Amino acid sequence: MRIFLAGAAGVVGRRLTPVLVLMRHEVTGTARVADKAGSIEAMCARPVVVDVFDADALKAAVVAARPEIVVHQLTDLPSAPGTPGYEDGQRRNVRLRREGTRNLMDAARAAGVSRVIAQSIAFAYAPGKTPHHESDPLDVDAEGIRRETVGGVKALEEAVLGAAGITGVVLRFGYFYGPGTWNATATKPPSIHIDGAAHATLLALDRGPAGIYNIAEDDGAVSIVKARAQLCFDPAIRLEN
């Protein structure tokens, strides 16, 4: 299967790409800058350096790759919470979720892609009874940077799920922990080991109808019943290093 993995050099992409290659998928992975292309090539994927805000260049890259599936793992979060630059990073991430996602979906349509799997977050729900289900409202009335973040999440999900002719699958991940993340162990719910997130993405390549799925550990914050039933998701899965 030909897969266009946007964000292959990111935290999920680095765990996911080698597994896709081992499963004999043909993977084209994106990097924002040329010095990240080598890491993608080292995983035996085909690197392409492209700015997702350059709609024409992104469309050309996706069309050239002729993918059957697009996987959206684009983020821009270089700084951990509570560190300098964190809020600026959040705002860049909001732009990425809004404009980058729109450009990626336009490119997917131009390439005739039938399925898109996109990363979202499971900690954007409005306050209320837990565990949160996928149908629960997002916290769109929040204040400050959280309001901007949730607005970006909402825009991303609407773009992926509303694309005509494309089966859109949104994976709402908990807070990451594990190799390559900011945390070695789970810090707060909802959490998900980075390997659980990568494996859920792998499962979604050919399982599950269009829609939203909570991808987290069974820690009471969000319900993962839907992901277990329709994706065969198991948060305890770990990948070999």
Short mmCIF file of C-alpha atoms in Angstrom, two decimals, residues 34-169:
data_model
loop_
_atom_site.label_atom_id
_atom_site.label_comp_id
_atom_site.label_asym_id
_atom_site.label_seq_id
_atom_site.Cartn_x
_atom_site.Cartn_y
_atom_site.Cartn_z
CA ALA A 34 16.23 19.25 4.81
CA ASP A 35 18.23 18.13 7.86
CA LYS A 36 15.29 15.94 8.95
CA ALA A 37 15.11 14.14 5.61
CA GLY A 38 18.03 11.92 6.52
CA SER A 39 16.18 10.47 9.51
CA ILE A 40 13.27 9.52 7.25
CA GLU A 41 15.59 7.92 4.72
CA ALA A 42 17.28 6.00 7.55
CA MET A 43 13.89 4.42 8.29
CA CYS A 44 13.80 3.23 4.65
CA ALA A 45 11.00 5.61 3.69
CA ARG A 46 11.19 8.10 0.80
CA PRO A 47 11.71 11.60 2.20
CA VAL A 48 10.20 14.73 0.74
CA VAL A 49 10.99 18.17 2.12
CA VAL A 50 7.91 20.37 1.86
CA ASP A 51 6.32 23.30 3.66
CA VAL A 52 2.70 22.39 4.41
CA PHE A 53 1.81 26.08 4.23
CA ASP A 54 2.88 26.08 0.57
CA ALA A 55 -0.33 24.61 -0.82
CA ASP A 56 0.94 24.17 -4.38
CA ALA A 57 4.17 22.45 -3.32
CA LEU A 58 2.32 20.16 -0.93
CA LYS A 59 -0.23 19.22 -3.58
CA ALA A 60 2.56 18.43 -6.04
CA ALA A 61 4.32 16.24 -3.47
CA VAL A 62 1.19 14.26 -2.61
CA VAL A 63 0.14 13.80 -6.23
CA ALA A 64 3.66 12.62 -7.14
CA ALA A 65 3.59 10.02 -4.36
CA ARG A 66 0.30 8.53 -5.67
CA PRO A 67 -0.79 7.44 -2.17
CA GLU A 68 -3.83 5.36 -1.34
CA ILE A 69 -3.84 6.68 2.23
CA VAL A 70 -2.65 9.93 3.79
CA VAL A 71 -1.61 9.89 7.46
CA HIS A 72 -1.61 13.31 9.13
CA GLN A 73 0.82 13.43 12.07
CA LEU A 74 1.84 17.07 11.68
CA THR A 75 2.58 19.02 14.86
CA ASP A 76 4.76 21.97 15.84
CA LEU A 77 5.43 21.66 19.57
CA PRO A 78 9.15 22.07 20.28
CA SER A 79 8.69 23.28 23.88
CA ALA A 80 7.20 21.36 26.79
CA PRO A 81 4.43 22.84 28.98
CA GLY A 82 5.77 25.33 31.48
CA THR A 83 8.93 26.07 29.49
CA PRO A 84 9.82 29.24 27.55
CA GLY A 85 8.24 29.29 24.12
CA TYR A 86 5.41 26.90 24.98
CA GLU A 87 2.54 29.31 24.22
CA ASP A 88 4.17 30.48 20.99
CA GLY A 89 4.51 26.82 19.99
CA GLN A 90 0.85 26.25 20.75
CA ARG A 91 -0.10 29.12 18.43
CA ARG A 92 2.08 27.71 15.65
CA ASN A 93 0.40 24.38 16.19
CA VAL A 94 -3.02 26.00 15.89
CA ARG A 95 -2.02 27.44 12.53
CA LEU A 96 -0.73 24.03 11.47
CA ARG A 97 -4.00 22.37 12.44
CA ARG A 98 -6.03 24.97 10.57
CA GLU A 99 -4.06 25.87 7.45
CA GLY A 100 -1.81 22.83 7.22
CA THR A 101 -4.72 20.43 7.50
CA ARG A 102 -6.74 22.32 4.92
CA ASN A 103 -3.83 22.22 2.48
CA LEU A 104 -3.20 18.54 3.15
CA MET A 105 -6.85 17.63 2.57
CA ASP A 106 -6.91 19.64 -0.66
CA ALA A 107 -3.80 17.74 -1.77
CA ALA A 108 -5.35 14.41 -0.80
CA ARG A 109 -8.41 15.17 -2.92
CA ALA A 110 -6.25 16.17 -5.87
CA ALA A 111 -4.36 12.87 -5.58
CA GLY A 112 -7.55 10.80 -5.43
CA VAL A 113 -6.84 9.54 -1.90
CA SER A 114 -9.65 7.46 -0.42
CA ARG A 115 -8.72 7.49 3.28
CA VAL A 116 -7.09 10.01 5.64
CA ILE A 117 -6.06 9.27 9.22
CA ALA A 118 -5.35 12.34 11.36
CA GLN A 119 -3.90 13.00 14.78
CA SER A 120 -6.03 14.98 17.22
CA ILE A 121 -6.17 15.21 21.02
CA ALA A 122 -8.35 13.59 23.70
CA PHE A 123 -7.92 16.42 26.22
CA ALA A 124 -9.95 19.12 24.49
CA TYR A 125 -13.36 18.12 25.90
CA ALA A 126 -15.51 20.61 27.77
CA PRO A 127 -15.70 20.03 31.53
CA GLY A 128 -18.30 17.40 32.38
CA LYS A 129 -18.93 13.86 33.43
CA THR A 130 -16.16 11.39 32.69
CA PRO A 131 -15.20 9.26 30.93
CA HIS A 132 -15.69 11.50 27.92
CA HIS A 133 -17.13 9.88 24.81
CA GLU A 134 -16.34 10.96 21.27
CA SER A 135 -19.75 12.64 20.98
CA ASP A 136 -19.13 14.91 23.99
CA PRO A 137 -18.66 18.62 23.18
CA LEU A 138 -15.25 20.21 22.88
CA ASP A 139 -14.24 23.04 25.19
CA VAL A 140 -14.84 25.77 22.62
CA ASP A 141 -15.75 28.31 25.32
CA ALA A 142 -12.42 28.00 27.11
CA GLU A 143 -10.24 31.06 27.65
CA GLY A 144 -6.73 32.05 26.61
CA ILE A 145 -4.45 29.69 24.76
CA ARG A 146 -6.73 26.72 25.45
CA ARG A 147 -9.51 28.42 23.49
CA GLU A 148 -7.14 28.82 20.53
CA THR A 149 -5.98 25.21 20.83
CA VAL A 150 -9.49 23.80 20.93
CA GLY A 151 -10.47 25.97 17.98
CA GLY A 152 -7.58 24.51 16.02
CA VAL A 153 -8.61 20.97 16.96
CA LYS A 154 -12.18 21.65 15.87
CA ALA A 155 -11.00 23.02 12.51
CA LEU A 156 -8.72 20.03 11.91
CA GLU A 157 -11.43 17.49 12.67
CA GLU A 158 -14.04 19.24 10.56
CA ALA A 159 -11.64 19.39 7.61
CA VAL A 160 -10.80 15.69 7.83
CA LEU A 161 -14.33 14.45 8.46
CA GLY A 162 -16.00 16.79 5.98
CA ALA A 163 -13.94 16.02 2.90
CA ALA A 164 -16.17 14.74 0.11
CA GLY A 165 -15.17 11.35 -1.25
CA ILE A 166 -12.65 10.66 1.53
CA THR A 167 -13.08 8.39 4.54
CA GLY A 168 -11.75 10.55 7.36
CA VAL A 169 -10.57 8.93 10.58
#
